[in-house]
Short mmCIF file of C-alpha atoms in Angstrom, two decimals:
data_model
loop_
_atom_site.label_atom_id
_atom_site.label_comp_id
_atom_site.label_asym_id
_atom_site.label_seq_id
_atom_site.Cartn_x
_atom_site.Cartn_y
_atom_site.Cartn_z
CA MET A 221 -142.55 -116.69 11.60
CA GLU A 222 -140.28 -119.88 10.68
CA ASN A 223 -139.62 -119.17 7.12
CA ARG A 224 -139.81 -115.29 7.24
CA ASP A 225 -136.78 -114.61 9.16
CA GLU A 226 -134.22 -115.55 6.63
CA ILE A 227 -132.69 -112.06 6.77
CA ALA A 228 -131.78 -112.93 10.57
CA ASP A 229 -130.49 -116.39 9.46
CA LEU A 230 -128.10 -115.20 6.76
CA PHE A 231 -126.68 -112.63 9.01
CA ARG A 232 -126.40 -114.80 12.03
CA GLU A 233 -125.06 -117.79 9.91
CA LYS A 234 -122.41 -115.45 8.01
CA LEU A 235 -121.39 -112.76 10.78
CA SER A 236 -121.45 -114.35 14.20
CA GLY A 237 -118.11 -115.95 13.46
CA PHE A 238 -116.42 -113.03 11.44
CA GLU A 239 -113.15 -112.45 12.46
CA ALA A 240 -111.06 -109.31 12.52
CA GLU A 241 -107.50 -108.80 12.64
CA VAL A 242 -106.45 -107.86 16.24
CA ARG A 243 -103.53 -105.69 16.37
CA PRO A 244 -100.89 -106.90 19.04
CA GLU A 245 -100.83 -103.54 20.72
CA LEU A 246 -104.25 -104.27 22.08
CA TRP A 247 -102.83 -107.35 23.87
CA ASN A 248 -100.14 -105.43 25.43
CA ALA A 249 -102.94 -102.52 26.60
CA VAL A 250 -104.82 -105.38 28.09
CA SER A 251 -101.89 -107.17 29.53
CA SER A 252 -100.49 -104.34 31.46
CA GLN A 253 -103.87 -103.13 32.91
CA ILE A 254 -104.16 -107.15 34.45
CA ALA A 255 -100.48 -106.83 35.51
CA GLY A 256 -101.16 -103.48 37.04
CA GLN A 257 -104.30 -105.07 38.99
CA THR A 258 -102.01 -107.95 40.11
CA ALA A 259 -98.61 -106.58 41.25
CA ALA A 260 -100.84 -103.81 43.17
CA GLY A 261 -102.43 -106.71 45.09
CA ILE A 262 -98.94 -108.24 45.91
CA SER A 263 -97.34 -105.22 46.65
CA VAL A 264 -99.63 -104.17 49.20
CA LEU A 265 -100.10 -107.77 50.68
CA THR A 266 -96.04 -107.39 50.98
CA LYS A 267 -96.06 -104.03 52.36
CA ILE A 268 -98.65 -105.15 54.90
CA ILE A 269 -96.25 -107.92 55.97
CA ILE A 270 -93.30 -105.44 55.95
CA THR A 271 -95.54 -102.96 58.12
CA LEU A 272 -96.62 -105.69 60.64
CA VAL A 273 -92.81 -107.07 61.22
CA THR A 274 -91.57 -103.66 61.63
CA ALA A 275 -94.17 -102.49 64.46
CA ALA A 276 -93.21 -105.77 66.17
CA ALA A 277 -89.78 -105.17 66.11
CA VAL A 278 -90.63 -101.57 67.08
CA VAL A 279 -92.92 -102.70 70.19
CA THR A 280 -89.76 -105.18 70.93
CA GLY A 281 -87.18 -102.33 70.90
CA VAL A 282 -89.52 -100.48 73.05
CA VAL A 283 -89.97 -103.15 75.46
CA LEU A 284 -86.92 -103.96 75.80
CA TYR A 285 -85.77 -100.09 76.08
CA ASN A 286 -88.04 -99.73 78.87
CA ASN A 287 -86.92 -102.78 80.76
CA SER A 288 -83.27 -101.47 80.35
CA GLY A 289 -84.50 -98.19 81.77
CA GLU A 290 -86.05 -99.65 84.77
CA SER A 291 -82.16 -101.26 85.60
CA GLY A 292 -81.39 -97.31 85.66
CA ALA A 293 -80.62 -95.96 82.55
CA VAL A 294 -81.06 -92.35 81.18
CA LYS A 295 -84.61 -91.83 80.60
CA ASN A 296 -84.74 -88.88 78.65
CA GLU A 297 -82.46 -90.69 75.88
CA GLN A 298 -84.93 -93.52 75.70
CA ASN A 299 -87.95 -91.14 74.97
CA LEU A 300 -85.97 -89.61 72.40
CA GLN A 301 -85.35 -93.40 70.96
CA LYS A 302 -89.02 -93.97 71.48
CA SER A 303 -90.42 -91.33 69.47
CA LYS A 304 -87.86 -91.56 66.65
CA ASP A 305 -89.02 -95.39 66.42
CA SER A 306 -92.51 -94.53 66.19
CA ASP A 307 -91.88 -91.71 63.50
CA GLU A 308 -90.09 -94.29 61.67
CA VAL A 309 -93.27 -96.69 61.70
CA VAL A 310 -95.48 -93.41 60.31
CA PRO A 311 -93.55 -93.42 56.64
CA VAL A 312 -93.56 -97.09 56.52
CA VAL A 313 -97.40 -97.51 57.07
CA SER A 314 -98.73 -94.57 54.76
CA ASN A 315 -96.59 -96.07 52.01
CA VAL A 316 -99.62 -98.50 51.91
CA ASN A 317 -101.61 -95.28 51.12
CA PRO A 318 -100.64 -94.82 47.40
CA GLU A 319 -100.97 -98.57 46.69
CA LEU A 320 -104.43 -98.41 48.14
CA SER A 321 -105.36 -95.25 45.96
CA GLU A 322 -104.09 -97.07 42.82
CA SER A 323 -106.29 -99.97 43.59
CA GLY A 324 -109.05 -97.98 44.03
CA ILE A 325 -109.22 -96.71 40.82
CA PRO A 326 -110.26 -99.48 39.44
CA GLN A 327 -113.01 -100.12 41.71
CA LYS A 328 -114.50 -96.65 40.77
CA GLU A 329 -114.19 -96.76 36.98
CA ASN A 330 -115.75 -99.99 36.56
CA ASP A 331 -115.92 -101.59 39.81
CA LEU A 332 -113.90 -104.80 38.80
CA SER A 333 -111.37 -105.22 41.23
CA LYS A 334 -113.20 -106.06 44.27
CA ASP A 335 -110.32 -108.43 45.11
CA ASN A 336 -108.32 -105.64 46.24
CA PRO A 337 -106.89 -105.85 49.67
CA ALA A 338 -108.18 -102.49 50.39
CA VAL A 339 -110.24 -103.56 52.87
CA SER A 340 -107.58 -104.90 54.82
CA THR A 341 -105.45 -101.62 54.59
CA PRO A 342 -107.33 -99.64 57.15
CA GLU A 343 -107.04 -102.03 59.98
CA ILE A 344 -103.38 -101.19 59.96
CA VAL A 345 -103.76 -97.27 59.34
CA ASN A 346 -106.25 -96.95 62.16
CA PRO A 347 -103.98 -97.42 65.21
CA LEU A 348 -102.16 -94.68 64.23
CA ASN A 349 -104.27 -91.08 64.10
CA GLU A 350 -101.47 -89.32 62.30
CA VAL A 351 -101.44 -91.76 59.25
CA ASN A 352 -105.24 -91.38 58.66
CA GLN A 353 -104.68 -87.73 58.19
CA LYS A 354 -102.19 -88.81 55.88
CA ALA A 355 -104.84 -91.38 54.56
CA GLU A 356 -107.36 -88.46 53.88
CA ARG A 357 -104.21 -86.70 51.83
CA SER A 358 -103.78 -89.42 49.82
CA ASP A 359 -107.68 -89.07 48.65
CA GLU A 360 -106.47 -86.02 46.92
CA LYS A 361 -103.71 -88.17 45.42
CA GLN A 362 -106.30 -90.32 43.77
CA GLN A 363 -107.57 -88.10 41.45
CA VAL A 364 -104.10 -87.24 40.01
CA ILE A 365 -103.70 -90.59 39.63
CA VAL A 366 -106.98 -91.65 38.31
CA ALA A 367 -106.46 -88.88 35.41
CA GLY A 368 -102.99 -90.50 34.47
CA ASN A 369 -104.39 -93.83 34.70
CA THR A 370 -106.29 -93.09 31.30
CA ASP A 371 -102.97 -93.62 29.61
CA PRO A 372 -104.58 -96.18 27.03
CA VAL A 373 -105.48 -93.34 25.02
CA ILE A 374 -101.82 -92.89 24.36
CA VAL A 375 -102.05 -96.47 23.25
CA LYS A 376 -103.57 -95.20 20.09
CA ASP A 377 -100.53 -92.72 19.15
CA GLU A 378 -98.33 -95.81 19.42
CA VAL A 379 -100.51 -97.40 17.03
CA LEU A 380 -100.50 -94.84 14.59
CA VAL A 381 -96.48 -94.73 14.74
CA THR A 382 -96.25 -98.79 14.39
CA GLN A 383 -98.62 -98.79 11.58
CA GLU A 384 -96.59 -96.52 9.47
CA THR A 385 -93.36 -98.20 10.36
CA GLU A 386 -94.99 -101.52 9.53
CA ALA A 387 -95.22 -100.47 6.00
CA PRO A 388 -91.72 -100.45 4.84
CA ARG A 389 -91.72 -103.98 6.25
CA ASN A 390 -94.49 -105.23 4.21
CA ILE A 391 -92.99 -103.77 1.26
CA ILE A 392 -89.58 -105.45 1.78
CA GLU A 393 -91.32 -108.94 2.67
CA GLU A 394 -93.12 -108.37 -0.84
CA SER A 395 -90.01 -108.09 -2.76
CA LYS A 396 -88.55 -111.29 -1.21
CA GLY A 397 -91.52 -112.93 -2.28
CA GLN A 398 -91.44 -115.16 0.99
CA LYS A 399 -94.06 -116.35 3.38
CA VAL A 400 -95.36 -113.80 5.69
CA GLU A 401 -95.84 -115.58 8.61
CA GLU A 402 -96.32 -112.91 11.26
CA THR A 403 -99.34 -111.33 9.64
CA THR A 404 -101.49 -114.31 9.32
CA PRO A 405 -100.45 -116.43 12.38
CA GLU A 406 -103.04 -118.88 12.41
CA LYS A 407 -102.94 -122.24 10.51
CA ARG A 408 -104.14 -121.93 6.93
CA ALA A 409 -104.63 -124.34 4.08
CA ASN A 410 -102.66 -123.30 1.42
CA ALA A 411 -105.38 -121.02 0.26
CA GLN A 412 -104.62 -118.18 2.06
CA ILE A 413 -104.38 -114.14 2.25
CA LYS A 414 -100.78 -113.42 2.86
CA GLN A 415 -100.83 -110.22 4.55
CA LEU A 416 -103.57 -107.37 5.26
CA PRO A 417 -101.58 -103.80 4.50
CA ASN A 418 -102.52 -101.10 6.61
CA VAL A 419 -101.07 -98.17 4.79
CA PHE A 420 -101.69 -97.01 1.43
CA THR A 421 -100.22 -93.75 -0.51
CA PRO A 422 -101.97 -93.38 -3.70
CA ASN A 423 -100.11 -89.96 -4.66
CA GLY A 424 -98.53 -91.20 -7.82
CA ASP A 425 -94.99 -91.30 -6.64
CA GLY A 426 -95.41 -95.08 -8.04
CA SER A 427 -94.39 -96.38 -4.54
CA ASN A 428 -97.61 -98.01 -2.83
CA ASP A 429 -99.60 -96.19 -5.06
CA ARG A 430 -102.37 -99.09 -5.44
CA PHE A 431 -104.20 -101.18 -2.45
CA THR A 432 -103.91 -104.88 -3.29
CA ILE A 433 -104.02 -107.93 -1.32
CA ASP A 434 -101.44 -110.68 -1.69
CA SER A 435 -103.56 -114.05 -1.80
CA GLU A 436 -103.18 -117.44 -3.14
CA GLY A 437 -106.01 -119.87 -4.00
CA LEU A 438 -109.31 -117.92 -2.65
CA ALA A 439 -112.79 -118.68 -3.61
CA ASP A 440 -115.79 -116.21 -3.99
CA PHE A 441 -113.65 -113.22 -2.77
CA GLN A 442 -115.05 -109.93 -1.57
CA ILE A 443 -113.79 -106.77 -0.52
CA VAL A 444 -115.51 -103.85 0.93
CA ILE A 445 -113.88 -100.59 1.94
CA LEU A 446 -115.64 -98.05 4.17
CA ASN A 447 -114.91 -94.57 4.65
CA GLU A 448 -114.63 -93.08 8.31
CA ALA A 449 -118.54 -92.17 7.72
CA ASN A 450 -118.99 -95.94 7.33
CA LYS A 451 -119.76 -95.62 3.81
CA VAL A 452 -118.81 -97.94 1.14
CA VAL A 453 -116.04 -96.41 -1.16
CA TYR A 454 -114.80 -99.48 -3.04
CA SER A 455 -115.57 -103.10 -3.31
CA SER A 456 -114.65 -105.81 -5.60
CA SER A 457 -114.95 -109.71 -6.04
CA ASP A 458 -111.51 -109.96 -7.55
CA PRO A 459 -108.95 -111.17 -5.47
CA SER A 460 -106.14 -109.34 -7.75
CA PHE A 461 -107.94 -105.96 -7.78
CA ALA A 462 -105.92 -103.04 -7.25
CA TRP A 463 -107.65 -99.89 -5.83
CA ASP A 464 -106.25 -96.59 -7.05
CA GLY A 465 -107.76 -94.67 -4.56
CA ILE A 466 -111.01 -93.77 -6.65
CA MET A 467 -114.11 -93.72 -4.77
CA MET A 468 -117.01 -95.40 -6.35
CA ASN A 469 -118.82 -91.91 -7.31
CA GLY A 470 -115.22 -91.21 -9.10
CA ASP A 471 -113.83 -88.61 -6.58
CA GLN A 472 -110.42 -89.21 -4.82
CA ALA A 473 -110.68 -90.93 -1.71
CA PRO A 474 -109.22 -88.08 0.95
CA ALA A 475 -106.56 -88.87 3.25
CA GLY A 476 -107.97 -90.84 6.18
CA THR A 477 -108.58 -93.96 8.28
CA TYR A 478 -110.52 -96.60 6.33
CA LEU A 479 -111.56 -100.01 7.09
CA TYR A 480 -111.73 -103.15 5.11
CA TYR A 481 -113.46 -106.38 4.94
CA ILE A 482 -112.56 -109.20 3.21
CA THR A 483 -114.66 -112.27 2.92
CA ALA A 484 -113.41 -115.60 0.69
CA HIS A 485 -113.31 -119.26 1.01
CA ASP A 486 -110.28 -121.84 1.11
CA GLU A 487 -110.25 -124.77 -1.11
CA HIS A 488 -112.00 -127.03 1.33
CA ALA A 489 -114.73 -124.32 1.35
CA ASP A 490 -113.85 -122.91 4.76
CA ALA A 491 -114.64 -119.22 5.11
CA ILE A 492 -112.29 -116.69 5.74
CA SER A 493 -113.01 -113.43 6.85
CA ARG A 494 -110.83 -110.64 7.82
CA SER A 495 -110.54 -106.64 8.35
CA SER A 496 -107.94 -104.42 8.79
CA LEU A 497 -107.96 -100.43 9.16
CA LEU A 498 -106.28 -98.90 6.15
CA LYS A 499 -104.55 -95.34 6.39
CA LEU A 500 -104.60 -93.62 3.38
CA ILE A 501 -101.93 -90.74 3.13
CA ARG A 502 -101.63 -88.99 0.18
CA MET B 118 -105.39 -126.46 25.18
CA ASP B 119 -108.93 -127.13 26.58
CA ASP B 120 -110.76 -124.19 27.91
CA ALA B 121 -110.83 -125.41 31.55
CA THR B 122 -107.11 -125.97 31.40
CA LEU B 123 -106.31 -122.68 30.00
CA ILE B 124 -108.44 -121.01 32.49
CA LYS B 125 -106.88 -122.68 35.25
CA GLU B 126 -103.62 -121.80 34.17
CA CYS B 127 -104.79 -117.96 33.52
CA LEU B 128 -106.06 -118.00 37.41
CA SER B 129 -102.61 -119.35 38.68
CA GLY B 130 -101.16 -116.52 37.06
CA SER B 131 -99.55 -117.45 33.85
CA VAL B 132 -98.90 -114.71 31.53
CA ARG B 133 -98.29 -116.89 28.91
CA ALA B 134 -101.97 -118.80 29.45
CA GLN B 135 -103.38 -115.14 29.59
CA LYS B 136 -101.69 -114.46 26.56
CA THR B 137 -103.07 -117.77 24.83
CA LEU B 138 -106.70 -116.99 25.92
CA PHE B 139 -106.74 -113.53 24.38
CA ASP B 140 -105.16 -114.60 20.81
CA LYS B 141 -107.85 -117.57 20.57
CA PHE B 142 -110.69 -115.33 21.42
CA ALA B 143 -109.95 -111.96 20.40
CA PRO B 144 -110.37 -111.95 16.57
CA LYS B 145 -113.87 -113.33 17.05
CA MET B 146 -114.80 -111.04 19.91
CA LEU B 147 -113.37 -107.98 17.77
CA GLY B 148 -115.70 -109.02 15.00
CA VAL B 149 -118.55 -108.94 17.56
CA CYS B 150 -117.59 -105.35 18.75
CA ILE B 151 -117.23 -104.16 15.44
CA ARG B 152 -120.97 -105.31 14.96
CA TYR B 153 -121.52 -103.06 17.45
CA CYS B 154 -119.79 -100.46 17.49
CA LYS B 155 -119.45 -97.26 15.13
CA SER B 156 -115.96 -97.45 14.18
CA LYS B 157 -112.84 -99.92 14.85
CA GLN B 158 -111.22 -97.84 16.90
CA GLN B 159 -114.57 -97.86 19.43
CA ALA B 160 -114.79 -101.56 18.75
CA GLU B 161 -110.78 -101.83 19.72
CA ASP B 162 -111.33 -100.01 22.89
CA ALA B 163 -114.43 -102.18 23.87
CA LEU B 164 -112.41 -105.28 22.95
CA GLN B 165 -109.66 -103.95 25.78
CA GLU B 166 -111.97 -103.21 28.18
CA GLY B 167 -114.01 -106.09 27.82
CA PHE B 168 -110.75 -108.67 27.91
CA ILE B 169 -109.78 -106.95 31.25
CA LYS B 170 -113.15 -107.78 32.52
CA VAL B 171 -112.79 -111.00 31.36
CA PHE B 172 -109.56 -111.62 32.87
CA LEU B 173 -110.93 -109.83 36.40
CA LYS B 174 -114.31 -112.17 36.46
CA LEU B 175 -112.38 -115.25 35.25
CA LYS B 176 -112.28 -116.93 38.84
CA ASP B 177 -116.31 -116.34 38.64
CA PHE B 178 -116.89 -118.42 35.60
CA LYS B 179 -118.55 -121.35 36.26
CA LEU B 180 -117.10 -124.27 33.89
CA GLU B 181 -120.47 -125.91 33.22
CA GLY B 182 -121.67 -123.32 30.14
CA SER B 183 -119.69 -121.87 26.80
CA PHE B 184 -116.79 -120.19 27.70
CA GLU B 185 -116.90 -118.42 24.01
CA GLY B 186 -120.57 -117.71 25.23
CA TRP B 187 -119.59 -116.16 28.23
CA ILE B 188 -116.80 -113.97 27.06
CA ARG B 189 -119.13 -112.97 24.29
CA ARG B 190 -121.68 -111.96 26.52
CA ILE B 191 -119.35 -109.81 28.70
CA MET B 192 -118.03 -108.22 24.90
CA VAL B 193 -121.98 -107.31 23.89
CA ASN B 194 -122.32 -105.69 27.23
CA THR B 195 -119.13 -103.81 27.08
CA ALA B 196 -119.49 -102.83 23.58
CA LEU B 197 -123.01 -101.64 24.65
CA ASP B 198 -121.95 -99.56 27.63
CA THR B 199 -119.72 -97.32 25.33
CA LEU B 200 -122.41 -97.10 22.93
CA ARG B 201 -125.21 -96.48 25.53
CA LYS B 202 -124.55 -92.72 26.27
CA GLU B 203 -124.56 -91.52 22.68
CA MET B 204 -127.03 -94.21 21.17
CA LYS B 205 -130.75 -93.13 20.53
CA ILE B 206 -133.36 -95.34 19.89
CA SER B 207 -136.70 -93.46 18.81
CA SER B 208 -139.84 -95.47 19.90
CA ASP B 209 -141.91 -93.76 17.41
CA LEU B 210 -142.55 -96.47 15.50
CA ASP B 211 -145.12 -99.33 15.95
CA ALA B 212 -144.19 -102.62 15.24
CA GLU B 213 -147.44 -103.59 13.74
CA GLU B 214 -147.26 -101.21 11.02
CA VAL B 215 -143.81 -102.56 9.95
CA LEU B 216 -144.99 -106.42 10.59
CA SER B 217 -147.55 -105.75 7.81
CA LYS B 218 -145.11 -105.11 4.81
CA LYS B 219 -144.97 -107.75 2.39
CA GLU B 220 -141.69 -108.89 1.52
CA SER B 221 -140.48 -110.90 -1.47
CA ASN B 222 -138.16 -113.80 -1.40
CA ASP B 223 -137.18 -113.41 -4.78
CA PHE B 224 -133.54 -112.91 -4.35
CA ILE B 225 -130.56 -115.41 -3.33
CA LEU B 226 -129.31 -114.20 0.14
CA SER B 227 -127.08 -116.73 0.43
CA ARG B 228 -124.74 -115.87 -2.37
CA LEU B 229 -123.70 -112.33 -0.58
CA ALA B 230 -120.38 -112.30 1.14
CA ALA B 231 -120.33 -111.97 4.72
CA ALA B 232 -117.95 -108.80 3.94
CA GLU B 233 -120.88 -107.22 2.21
CA LEU B 234 -123.03 -108.02 5.07
CA MET B 235 -120.71 -106.59 7.75
CA ALA B 236 -120.34 -103.46 5.48
CA LEU B 237 -124.03 -103.32 5.45
CA VAL B 238 -124.55 -103.94 9.42
CA GLN B 239 -122.17 -101.24 9.89
CA THR B 240 -124.04 -98.59 7.77
CA MET B 241 -127.20 -98.94 9.84
CA PRO B 242 -128.17 -96.46 12.11
CA ASP B 243 -127.38 -97.08 15.88
CA GLY B 244 -130.57 -98.19 17.04
CA TYR B 245 -131.00 -100.52 14.29
CA ARG B 246 -127.51 -101.52 14.21
CA VAL B 247 -127.63 -102.64 17.98
CA VAL B 248 -131.29 -104.28 18.39
CA PHE B 249 -130.53 -106.40 14.94
CA ASN B 250 -127.24 -107.39 16.24
CA MET B 251 -128.51 -108.28 19.64
CA PHE B 252 -131.82 -110.22 18.41
CA ALA B 253 -131.09 -111.91 15.08
CA ILE B 254 -127.24 -112.33 15.29
CA GLU B 255 -126.72 -112.81 19.39
CA GLY B 256 -129.94 -114.59 20.06
CA PHE B 257 -131.50 -112.20 22.91
CA SER B 258 -135.09 -112.05 23.46
CA HIS B 259 -136.93 -108.59 22.94
CA GLN B 260 -137.29 -108.55 26.47
CA GLU B 261 -133.82 -109.09 27.27
CA ILE B 262 -132.96 -106.34 24.58
CA ALA B 263 -135.54 -104.05 26.36
CA GLN B 264 -133.84 -104.32 29.57
CA ASN B 265 -130.30 -104.02 28.50
CA LEU B 266 -130.98 -100.89 26.36
CA GLY B 267 -133.44 -99.04 28.58
CA ILE B 268 -136.46 -99.25 26.00
CA THR B 269 -140.01 -100.84 25.67
CA GLU B 270 -140.31 -104.03 24.39
CA SER B 271 -142.26 -103.04 21.66
CA THR B 272 -139.81 -100.74 20.74
CA SER B 273 -136.99 -103.11 20.45
CA LYS B 274 -139.39 -105.35 18.18
CA SER B 275 -140.15 -102.25 15.96
CA GLN B 276 -136.16 -101.41 15.54
CA TYR B 277 -135.79 -105.16 14.75
CA LEU B 278 -138.17 -105.08 12.07
CA ARG B 279 -137.35 -101.56 10.72
CA ALA B 280 -133.66 -102.63 10.45
CA ARG B 281 -134.87 -105.85 8.87
CA ALA B 282 -136.77 -103.82 6.34
CA TYR B 283 -133.74 -101.58 5.52
CA LEU B 284 -131.40 -104.27 5.24
CA ARG B 285 -133.89 -106.18 3.29
CA GLU B 286 -134.40 -103.16 0.60
CA ARG B 287 -130.49 -102.80 0.70
CA LEU B 288 -129.81 -106.27 -0.45
CA GLU B 289 -132.58 -106.19 -3.08
CA LYS B 290 -131.29 -102.94 -4.57
CA ASP B 291 -127.57 -104.26 -4.53
CA ASN B 292 -128.96 -107.37 -6.25
CA SER B 293 -131.01 -105.84 -9.26
CA GLY B 294 -127.95 -104.12 -9.66
CA LYS B 295 -125.98 -106.58 -10.54
#
């Protein structure tokens, strides 16, 4: 049993620490979702406080009017005032409901947000029957919002756009021959992969026709490029390789999204492992 | 900044700390997700969803264990969630049958680059890939894998052994070709 599983040992050793290039868009997506959670929590709380304060004010007002009514003022006017005041309360309280439904979505989708103050909202809603009806109506709204909440998909479109817009920047940086800190923000030794291109246009127009990696001082370099079906279309162990878009079987690689892995060692024999998407446009 | 401080600051609502935490672990965790998922897009979705879970459950994390290990578990589970629906693991194979196959040791595994291995893992069929990842790399037991994937323990074992045989065969082929 001990010696036998060298395959497991090998893969564990080499792959458990494998790092992949994380696009900044991913953090934006995560960040906006967590921010939404926190903001919803705070604003519901705020609304509850506002509601309580308003309710207290109304009650005080009503009591005052009643008192003054007993001292001989016109009662009809008071009743009008009273009903106006209580009408005003309703919209304020019902404002809480959209918030409630928003914070209710994650519970439905991935039951994560148990900490949302959804529980405390019904307590305020209950005293007013009218509002209960509104709360039911807002359930319908929930579904609409749920549909709207799948927005992160849209992020993908943005991604494609950014990938394209990044290309010119890369080219500019290359021509200036300066250090590219943005694409490799980690502390690196002298040996480094300077940037990971993500667009490649092997259409023979003389611009970006070959896919190369700008690197320095790497040992044991290896790159493997996979197509969308996870088939290896190209691999090389030469750091100064240049892929012309011809697959290993001799065919032209079609336009589409490819994925590449790079591994190497720096001069301290520390492993460098990176990967990135590569968009091939013809 | 150590993990404990970072967690504390994240819990106090510091967006900067949240970003630091994300930047610290995301590249490695994306590596984990890629190993489980079919495509990098799917892996990115899992990473995104996984990190949202990490932040929402952060207050439940006990500072005793490994923080990275905790995050990794969440990532693996999230990746499995996305895979579970479409993943089919056949249980037609008997573990013993594969076990008895003879294996040769006459090639040098350690010279293979991680990129090649990663690509190789990626080319495996779903069932192999997930079980292999869980058992060989993440170190789950077959019992845990069985529970997690809703398969029997012996299916998990046979899938693993098949996956290993598949990888070995590929590795030997590559090796002899050079």
